[in-house]
């Protein structure tokens, strides 16, 4: 029974729900336990803490279990036993979960078990343990999953608490994984330390979706009023067991917050002597502030954690991603978005929980208001403003206006020095170059999300350097510091370090001894070498890595060679030279061993000069990735680079590209978003983020990323093309791309060469052979295609002839294409992309055996496991080759693999492009195409 103030006359708890007709959920829960024959006092707070001798015996002896050989028991949960097992048919070691009640389980238990497996099997994320197989055997339900070699989080933290930053980083990763599941309509509903596995690298993996359910499901199993979850970690609305309140993502946000609380303090937020008592606390008490348990925790972490544990779901983070982003802000020493619960609200909560003291409410509110004002003022005064800086392009005032490289080089070096300070957020150069000559510092600060900008001018004449520098507070548009320097030209490099040091002092940023040394170190001792380097840097900043980018890269390499020849001790020039050679190799402009050797020679020189420098490790990471697809080695080098390059977006961007090639798109997105935060006006990174979402077929998210890029520069042609292409692959809609191509030809014909690939693709999709010929004429002698798969122009002529049903013309063009491609393959015999192109040419010529052999060899040389991006293309082209030579069974089988995300073929590509014409009409092909169609597209 409930009193007038809503509290229970039996247990004294004020229910979370306002529906008094439901009664007290705590008492209802206790009555339910009694009906089940269980005394609430006998229940442990956490099943993971149960003693082994309290658990039911194993349902199976070790040995054969169908296709599985049970090797040892590795864990138990509320419903199942988990074994280490060997799957005999695939000869792989797995974790096998078998329902604990076996043939005595009720149908409701079995339904929930099947739902558990089906829900989890739909998830494909590096932070979620993947499900391999689901089945039943002799009354036992089971599923096999990836075996994570490691330990559960609760066991790890029981041995030794995690360092604070490590705990925050782990929770952010866990929240990202949970958000991924939520985006797919799946809730976990039992997030706790025992359901989080840490692998050998300390990476978290969420497991045991035994309580997960599809949000949209209508299953009666999920409508049960049973208490689902572990009392110490479940949300109040979940503990209340109110069937009128369906579970929401807010339940899991609470669960993540409860785990975070334990990582911070060593205790769960609520822990009674029994489950019944714990539920009482969850429903009726406020958690003790983490800072009260662990004084090392700052106010921001305290705020983040308590926001997750709000009783009202509406006051928690709106999503697990929002929680992850706030944690990542804290890791980057940036202001969090969450706000501490004000003293007024805390007072109101106290009154709500202690409603018998209503006579004191008015006095309490007055007192709280007064104290709250004092606290708010004191906290506002003591809270530091975010410290971040953008170094804007320096104005060139030299008489030789045709040589602006010096001013750009000065800006670049000052920016690079400041970026080495861990406590300072520094915007990358690519985001600030567009502000050359801009004056409105307030708008710049808001756009780049920084508190300060540094701007200045450089004049070089008669062997002297005249330099002016101004530090401006973007929030008030006031000068914080300004100084003019007049030095001998030979002192220029020392001057750049002096300016960086003075800026750090003005911003009151702590600079370590190692950072001080890095700031003081000059980039070179020779002005001529610096000039060559600055010119190369500008070329690399604007180089287009598709189509016509080869010329810019080769020119940059030549300039950097001259810089190192003039000054053999020019460390940074060697790093950029290695990067340039690796890029030429990686993008297929010169995919030869000779090019790779040039990169390795430059890296050796960089390590000879400064073996411990972060830039050297970053350069080697790029080489291991681009030259050898050695992901583990590259990531290890990046970890070393990050120690001294905390604000270098290249570190995070490269990490994102590596994770994407590994097929870990979610991890890639976290890294790429971090790079975008450091380089917020870099539309290239935003296009890469869009590409990752596109590869996952999360097209609305890709669209959003491109809109962010378009907001930076509405006239950015690359962004426009990417947005129009998205419509083609997503919805098989060529309209936006067609209109854009027409607009470019009418208003900016000089730019058409830069978009010729898209022009040709649009023409092929629309079966417009005349427009396709126009596109080919733009190519000139260049190739066309995507990523590393490039076709000679004569192959385009062959495609057009095939579309026009001209076999003789097609054959002539294919023979010409083969002559060209043979030379490319001969120069790169162990590289899959050129070989798959040769295979498709041979398929068109009717050379069936050669074509299939070349296609299969390309897949062997570059498997998807080694390169998720280009490896997927190899499978795609093997399917295409098989289709062209009439092997439709093989084509459909390979195509079924090629469409799997990430990086799978899209609906628009299969629906419209003529490459797939030999399969049209085949029911298997048509069914596959229809399966990829967006929901609002009519399907046959």
mmCIF file of C-alpha atoms in Angstrom, residues 120 169 239 276 290 316 462 495 552 681 932:
data_model
loop_
_atom_site.group_PDB
_atom_site.id
_atom_site.type_symbol
_atom_site.label_atom_id
_atom_site.label_comp_id
_atom_site.label_asym_id
_atom_site.label_seq_id
_atom_site.Cartn_x
_atom_site.Cartn_y
_atom_site.Cartn_z
ATOM 1 C CA UNK A 120 23.733 -10.941 -30.881
ATOM 2 C CA UNK A 169 39.139 5.240 -22.453
ATOM 3 C CA UNK A 239 14.361 -2.560 -11.480
ATOM 4 C CA UNK A 276 16.028 -7.108 -2.520
ATOM 5 C CA UNK A 290 32.385 9.183 -7.048
ATOM 6 C CA UNK A 316 20.738 10.923 -18.713
ATOM 7 C CA UNK A 462 68.837 42.375 -47.380
ATOM 8 C CA UNK A 495 63.020 32.914 -33.740
ATOM 9 C CA UNK A 552 52.045 16.872 -57.763
ATOM 10 C CA UNK A 681 37.946 22.453 -41.585
ATOM 11 C CA UNK A 932 20.263 -4.155 -51.082
#
